[in-house]
Amino acid sequence: MTRTVPGPTDHVVVVGAGFAGLTAALHLLGAGRSVTVVERGEHPGGRAGRLDLCTERGTFQVDTGPTVLTMPDLLDEPFAAVGEKLSERLDLVELDPGYRTHFADGSTIDVHTDGVAMEQEVRAVCGPEAAAGYRDMRAWLTKLYESEIDTFIGANFDSPLDLLGRDLVRLAALGGFGRLGPKIASFLPDERLRRIFSFQALYAGVPPATALGAYGVIAYMDTVAGVYFPKGGMRTIGQALADAAVDAGATILYGRTVTGLERGAGRVTALRHMSTDDPPADSERLACDAVVLTPDLPVVHDLVGCAPRRAVPLRYSPSAVVLHAGLRSSRHRAAHHTISFGRAWESTFQEIIGDGRLMSDPSLLITRPTATDPGLAPDGADLLFVLAPCPNLDAGPLDWERVGPAYRDELLGALEARDHPGLGDVAGDIEVSRLVTPADWAAAGMAAGTPFSVSHTFAQTGPFRPRNLVRGLDNAVLAGCGTTPGVGIPPVVLSGRLAAQRITGAPARSHRTTR
């Protein structure tokens, strides 16, 4: 039986109003708990932050965190816990194509969620053999997801032995414990397709060639389950979760930083918190019966007074350089999400992860949210988000104050040279911009200067990932991307539910769907 918090749990304090914390709060509220959320920022959302770039023409409404939303049915669960529906809080648009991918040879492949449409796209660009391989790979991704979602991704672990059973056998038979890159290659003869269906491993912090096959589930989420965007921007997700929590009875304290935990008899009895004003106001005490901690792991370890003992130190995922650019004119020919692949591939991962160097031939994610919601920019203007993976500060301790501006110009030069439709002349059209580097992520409290937290190596996956229980504190539970199940909006949302289940003992729900 899965371990749960013993003793009273009537009042739960959640530290952090990100997706994990708010999801946990809604599940706890639905189970009859009283909930207080303490958030250091002035808005909900956590890593899904907001930035308004103001000009004389108007405001560019920037999402500073994730830009890709998949598996919205998982988000529907916390709303349902308090008797609401996601559709009543968010206006979601399914993107088609989910991605537009450009390659160094000049070819373009649109990535469609619909299986028939995608098979036709593959046949037209890559040929009939590739189309048949895509069909088989899609079926494999679906089976992989169905074998993982309830037992490998969506379950609490107290021991690696919890994995044993028919689902583990099925996952192993599907190649979940083999290597993702070779498995994808066994289906797809075209290297361009192999990139499309394996680049997601970088989100997990490992190269496709060495990532576990189980992480093909991210490709399922991206390319089979669909890619969505909420009108008003990604910032509306956190706001919707927070509004639902408040309407269900939660109290959210914004602009408050938790500075310490009071303890007694192996339990957290209260939290100390103070305002983020400068200078801060006096510290206040907030009593609790249980606590959910969602900050980055080093912050959690400071609060609890120690880090868990591990044979091997934690390894963190690569980081990213992000350019937010408000453009004077519209780029109507550009898709909502564009992936610009460089000619290099495997050497790119070696540079970022192994050598701690910047990509010599960068592959980029370009997001144009105004393709779906033009109101995020002034009339006639456009908004771009350009993301370049890069080493974290452990792997490559670069002087980002010096390197950042030059690398920004290099990335814009690469886009101009590639001359993708609508994206080839960006640099000269920028009206306002903001550059974010690993140094900025580190200043925000993210370990190793990466927003992608602990990487998903074998030793940091499933039951081997940092647990959501705290040794020595019976009523403290973790949620967020640093604990189980991992990084990305779907895992983070699941982490909130798993944390709530540690407190309420509620059974897991099934998420199995087939598209």
Short mmCIF file of C-alpha atoms in Angstrom, two decimals, residues 160-438:
data_model
loop_
_atom_site.label_atom_id
_atom_site.label_comp_id
_atom_site.label_asym_id
_atom_site.label_seq_id
_atom_site.Cartn_x
_atom_site.Cartn_y
_atom_site.Cartn_z
CA PRO A 160 11.57 0.27 -7.15
CA LEU A 161 9.70 -2.95 -6.34
CA ASP A 162 6.46 -1.02 -6.91
CA LEU A 163 7.22 -1.25 -10.63
CA LEU A 164 7.03 -5.01 -10.71
CA GLY A 165 4.00 -6.46 -12.43
CA ARG A 166 2.36 -6.94 -15.79
CA ASP A 167 2.65 -3.27 -16.76
CA LEU A 168 6.42 -3.39 -16.27
CA VAL A 169 6.64 -6.50 -18.43
CA ARG A 170 4.52 -4.82 -21.09
CA LEU A 171 6.64 -1.66 -20.99
CA ALA A 172 9.82 -3.70 -21.30
CA ALA A 173 8.35 -5.68 -24.21
CA LEU A 174 7.58 -2.41 -25.98
CA GLY A 175 11.20 -1.30 -25.66
CA GLY A 176 10.63 1.18 -22.86
CA PHE A 177 13.96 0.33 -21.25
CA GLY A 178 15.90 0.34 -24.50
CA ARG A 179 17.15 3.47 -26.28
CA LEU A 180 14.73 5.92 -27.86
CA GLY A 181 16.84 6.98 -30.85
CA PRO A 182 17.43 3.49 -32.26
CA LYS A 183 13.80 2.52 -31.61
CA ILE A 184 12.47 5.50 -33.57
CA ALA A 185 15.00 4.78 -36.32
CA SER A 186 13.68 1.21 -36.61
CA PHE A 187 10.36 2.66 -37.80
CA LEU A 188 11.49 5.66 -39.84
CA PRO A 189 13.99 5.48 -42.72
CA ASP A 190 14.13 9.29 -43.11
CA GLU A 191 16.42 11.19 -40.74
CA ARG A 192 14.15 14.24 -40.81
CA LEU A 193 11.32 12.20 -39.35
CA ARG A 194 13.63 10.67 -36.77
CA ARG A 195 14.41 14.16 -35.55
CA ILE A 196 10.74 15.18 -35.40
CA PHE A 197 9.81 12.20 -33.23
CA SER A 198 12.85 12.13 -30.95
CA PHE A 199 13.95 15.72 -30.33
CA GLN A 200 11.53 15.76 -27.36
CA ALA A 201 14.12 13.77 -25.38
CA LEU A 202 15.99 17.03 -24.90
CA TYR A 203 13.06 18.19 -22.73
CA ALA A 204 13.99 15.26 -20.48
CA GLY A 205 17.62 16.38 -20.44
CA VAL A 206 19.18 13.52 -22.41
CA PRO A 207 20.16 12.96 -26.06
CA PRO A 208 17.70 10.84 -28.09
CA ALA A 209 20.44 8.29 -28.76
CA THR A 210 20.73 7.48 -25.05
CA ALA A 211 17.27 8.41 -23.72
CA LEU A 212 15.10 5.58 -22.44
CA GLY A 213 12.53 4.38 -24.95
CA ALA A 214 9.92 5.14 -22.30
CA TYR A 215 10.39 8.82 -23.09
CA GLY A 216 8.81 8.28 -26.45
CA VAL A 217 5.71 9.12 -24.43
CA ILE A 218 6.67 12.81 -24.83
CA ALA A 219 6.49 12.39 -28.60
CA TYR A 220 3.05 10.83 -28.10
CA MET A 221 1.92 13.88 -26.17
CA ASP A 222 3.37 16.24 -28.79
CA THR A 223 2.37 14.49 -32.00
CA VAL A 224 -0.56 12.17 -31.23
CA ALA A 225 -2.48 13.75 -28.35
CA GLY A 226 -2.20 17.22 -29.86
CA VAL A 227 -0.76 20.67 -29.17
CA TYR A 228 -2.98 23.43 -27.78
CA PHE A 229 -2.86 27.12 -26.94
CA PRO A 230 -5.11 29.06 -24.54
CA LYS A 231 -6.49 32.37 -25.78
CA GLY A 232 -4.88 35.09 -23.73
CA GLY A 233 -1.60 33.20 -23.53
CA MET A 234 -0.13 30.51 -21.31
CA ARG A 235 -0.43 32.89 -18.36
CA THR A 236 -4.18 32.23 -18.35
CA ILE A 237 -3.62 28.62 -17.20
CA GLY A 238 -2.14 29.59 -13.85
CA GLN A 239 -4.76 32.30 -13.40
CA ALA A 240 -7.58 29.87 -14.15
CA LEU A 241 -6.24 27.31 -11.67
CA ALA A 242 -5.83 30.01 -9.02
CA ASP A 243 -9.30 31.44 -9.59
CA ALA A 244 -10.85 27.99 -9.31
CA ALA A 245 -8.94 27.34 -6.08
CA VAL A 246 -10.06 30.62 -4.52
CA ASP A 247 -13.66 30.01 -5.58
CA ALA A 248 -13.44 26.58 -3.91
CA GLY A 249 -12.29 28.14 -0.65
CA ALA A 250 -8.49 28.41 -0.84
CA THR A 251 -6.54 31.41 0.41
CA ILE A 252 -3.61 32.52 -1.75
CA LEU A 253 -1.01 34.83 -0.23
CA TYR A 254 0.97 36.59 -2.98
CA GLY A 255 4.25 38.42 -2.51
CA ARG A 256 5.27 36.19 0.42
CA THR A 257 8.47 34.18 0.67
CA VAL A 258 8.63 31.15 2.97
CA THR A 259 11.73 31.56 5.13
CA GLY A 260 11.55 28.59 7.48
CA LEU A 261 9.66 25.62 8.87
CA GLU A 262 8.73 25.08 12.49
CA ARG A 263 8.82 21.43 13.56
CA GLY A 264 7.76 19.16 16.34
CA ALA A 265 7.64 15.38 16.76
CA GLY A 266 8.82 14.79 13.19
CA ARG A 267 6.20 17.06 11.64
CA VAL A 268 6.02 20.56 10.21
CA THR A 269 3.81 22.53 12.57
CA ALA A 270 4.02 25.96 10.94
CA LEU A 271 5.78 28.02 8.27
CA ARG A 272 7.42 31.40 8.61
CA HIS A 273 6.98 33.79 5.72
CA MET A 274 7.68 37.42 4.96
CA SER A 275 6.86 39.88 2.21
CA THR A 276 9.07 40.25 -0.82
CA ASP A 277 9.06 44.04 -0.36
CA ASP A 278 12.37 45.83 0.03
CA PRO A 279 12.87 46.06 2.92
CA PRO A 280 10.68 43.08 3.85
CA ALA A 281 7.98 43.37 6.48
CA ASP A 282 8.10 41.39 9.71
CA SER A 283 7.96 37.61 9.50
CA GLU A 284 4.59 35.95 10.04
CA ARG A 285 3.67 32.48 11.25
CA LEU A 286 1.23 30.17 9.47
CA ALA A 287 0.22 26.97 11.29
CA CYS A 288 -0.45 23.82 9.27
CA ASP A 289 -1.24 20.12 9.55
CA ALA A 290 0.65 19.23 6.34
CA VAL A 291 2.70 21.04 3.74
CA VAL A 292 3.27 20.67 -0.01
CA LEU A 293 6.61 22.12 -1.16
CA THR A 294 6.92 23.00 -4.86
CA PRO A 295 10.02 25.27 -5.20
CA ASP A 296 13.15 24.09 -6.98
CA LEU A 297 14.98 21.31 -5.14
CA PRO A 298 17.83 23.40 -3.65
CA VAL A 299 15.26 25.77 -2.13
CA VAL A 300 13.37 22.81 -0.67
CA HIS A 301 16.56 21.32 0.70
CA ASP A 302 17.40 24.62 2.40
CA LEU A 303 13.95 24.75 3.99
CA VAL A 304 14.02 21.19 5.31
CA GLY A 305 17.66 21.48 6.35
CA CYS A 306 19.22 18.72 4.27
CA ALA A 307 19.31 17.03 0.87
CA PRO A 308 18.45 13.34 0.44
CA ARG A 309 21.40 10.97 0.41
CA ARG A 310 22.24 9.78 -3.11
CA ALA A 311 25.08 7.57 -4.33
CA VAL A 312 25.53 9.87 -7.34
CA PRO A 313 24.91 13.65 -7.24
CA LEU A 314 21.88 14.95 -9.12
CA ARG A 315 22.42 15.81 -12.77
CA TYR A 316 20.51 18.71 -14.24
CA SER A 317 19.06 19.14 -17.72
CA PRO A 318 20.47 21.51 -20.32
CA SER A 319 19.27 25.09 -20.10
CA ALA A 320 18.03 27.50 -22.76
CA VAL A 321 18.61 30.96 -24.09
CA VAL A 322 15.30 32.65 -24.87
CA LEU A 323 14.70 35.79 -26.88
CA HIS A 324 11.30 37.47 -26.53
CA ALA A 325 10.89 39.82 -29.47
CA GLY A 326 8.09 42.28 -30.21
CA LEU A 327 8.12 42.93 -33.96
CA ARG A 328 6.89 46.01 -35.75
CA SER A 329 5.11 44.02 -38.48
CA SER A 330 3.19 40.77 -38.74
CA ARG A 331 4.77 37.47 -39.77
CA HIS A 332 1.52 35.91 -41.00
CA ARG A 333 3.35 33.23 -43.02
CA ALA A 334 4.96 31.75 -39.89
CA ALA A 335 3.23 28.95 -37.95
CA HIS A 336 2.43 29.08 -34.24
CA HIS A 337 5.33 26.70 -33.46
CA THR A 338 8.30 26.33 -35.81
CA ILE A 339 11.31 24.07 -35.30
CA SER A 340 14.32 25.14 -37.30
CA PHE A 341 16.73 22.20 -37.45
CA GLY A 342 20.38 22.84 -38.21
CA ARG A 343 22.38 20.47 -40.35
CA ALA A 344 24.13 19.03 -37.27
CA TRP A 345 22.27 16.62 -35.00
CA GLU A 346 24.11 14.20 -32.73
CA SER A 347 27.06 16.58 -32.40
CA THR A 348 24.63 19.21 -31.13
CA PHE A 349 23.78 17.12 -28.06
CA GLN A 350 27.45 16.43 -27.44
CA GLU A 351 28.20 20.14 -27.51
CA ILE A 352 25.42 21.07 -25.09
CA ILE A 353 25.52 18.16 -22.67
CA GLY A 354 28.98 16.62 -22.99
CA ASP A 355 31.23 19.57 -23.82
CA GLY A 356 29.34 22.41 -22.13
CA ARG A 357 29.54 24.52 -25.31
CA LEU A 358 27.03 26.50 -27.34
CA MET A 359 25.60 24.86 -30.45
CA SER A 360 27.79 25.51 -33.47
CA ASP A 361 24.83 24.78 -35.78
CA PRO A 362 21.78 25.63 -33.67
CA SER A 363 18.38 23.99 -33.78
CA LEU A 364 15.73 26.41 -32.58
CA LEU A 365 12.13 26.46 -31.36
CA ILE A 366 10.33 29.58 -32.56
CA THR A 367 6.89 30.26 -31.14
CA ARG A 368 4.57 32.91 -32.59
CA PRO A 369 1.59 33.03 -30.18
CA THR A 370 0.05 35.85 -32.18
CA ALA A 371 -0.64 33.32 -34.94
CA THR A 372 -3.48 32.08 -32.73
CA ASP A 373 -4.18 35.15 -30.60
CA PRO A 374 -3.25 38.42 -32.38
CA GLY A 375 -4.40 40.38 -29.34
CA LEU A 376 -1.16 39.50 -27.54
CA ALA A 377 0.58 42.23 -29.56
CA PRO A 378 -0.41 45.74 -30.72
CA ASP A 379 -2.39 45.99 -33.96
CA GLY A 380 -0.26 45.06 -36.96
CA ALA A 381 2.62 43.88 -34.77
CA ASP A 382 3.79 40.37 -33.90
CA LEU A 383 5.39 38.48 -31.04
CA LEU A 384 8.11 35.84 -31.25
CA PHE A 385 9.72 33.52 -28.71
CA VAL A 386 13.03 32.06 -29.89
CA LEU A 387 14.49 29.26 -27.77
CA ALA A 388 17.97 27.81 -28.21
CA PRO A 389 19.03 24.89 -25.97
CA CYS A 390 22.33 25.54 -24.27
CA PRO A 391 24.53 24.12 -21.49
CA ASN A 392 23.43 24.58 -17.91
CA LEU A 393 25.79 26.39 -15.55
CA ASP A 394 27.23 23.15 -14.18
CA ALA A 395 28.20 21.86 -17.63
CA GLY A 396 29.23 25.22 -19.07
CA PRO A 397 29.77 28.09 -16.58
CA LEU A 398 29.78 30.77 -19.27
CA ASP A 399 29.95 34.52 -18.66
CA TRP A 400 26.42 35.17 -19.86
CA GLU A 401 26.59 38.91 -19.30
CA ARG A 402 29.23 38.99 -22.01
CA VAL A 403 28.18 36.00 -24.13
CA GLY A 404 24.41 36.59 -24.12
CA PRO A 405 24.12 39.62 -26.46
CA ALA A 406 26.57 38.16 -28.96
CA TYR A 407 24.76 34.82 -28.98
CA ARG A 408 21.45 36.62 -29.50
CA ASP A 409 22.88 38.21 -32.64
CA GLU A 410 24.26 34.86 -33.77
CA LEU A 411 20.85 33.19 -33.44
CA LEU A 412 19.11 35.98 -35.34
CA GLY A 413 21.79 35.70 -38.02
CA ALA A 414 21.14 31.97 -38.32
CA LEU A 415 17.42 32.61 -38.80
CA GLU A 416 18.12 35.21 -41.46
CA ALA A 417 20.50 32.88 -43.31
CA ARG A 418 17.96 30.04 -43.28
CA ASP A 419 15.28 32.38 -44.65
CA HIS A 420 12.27 30.43 -43.39
CA PRO A 421 8.96 31.89 -44.63
CA GLY A 422 8.11 34.83 -42.40
CA LEU A 423 11.18 34.38 -40.19
CA GLY A 424 14.13 35.39 -42.33
CA ASP A 425 14.35 39.12 -41.53
CA VAL A 426 13.54 39.32 -37.86
CA ALA A 427 16.54 41.24 -36.49
CA GLY A 428 15.82 44.51 -38.31
CA ASP A 429 12.14 44.45 -37.34
CA ILE A 430 12.48 44.14 -33.55
CA GLU A 431 10.75 46.98 -31.72
CA VAL A 432 11.30 45.70 -28.19
CA SER A 433 12.96 42.57 -26.79
CA ARG A 434 14.08 40.75 -23.69
CA LEU A 435 16.89 38.17 -23.55
CA VAL A 436 16.85 35.41 -20.91
CA THR A 437 19.96 33.33 -20.23
CA PRO A 438 20.99 30.62 -17.74
#
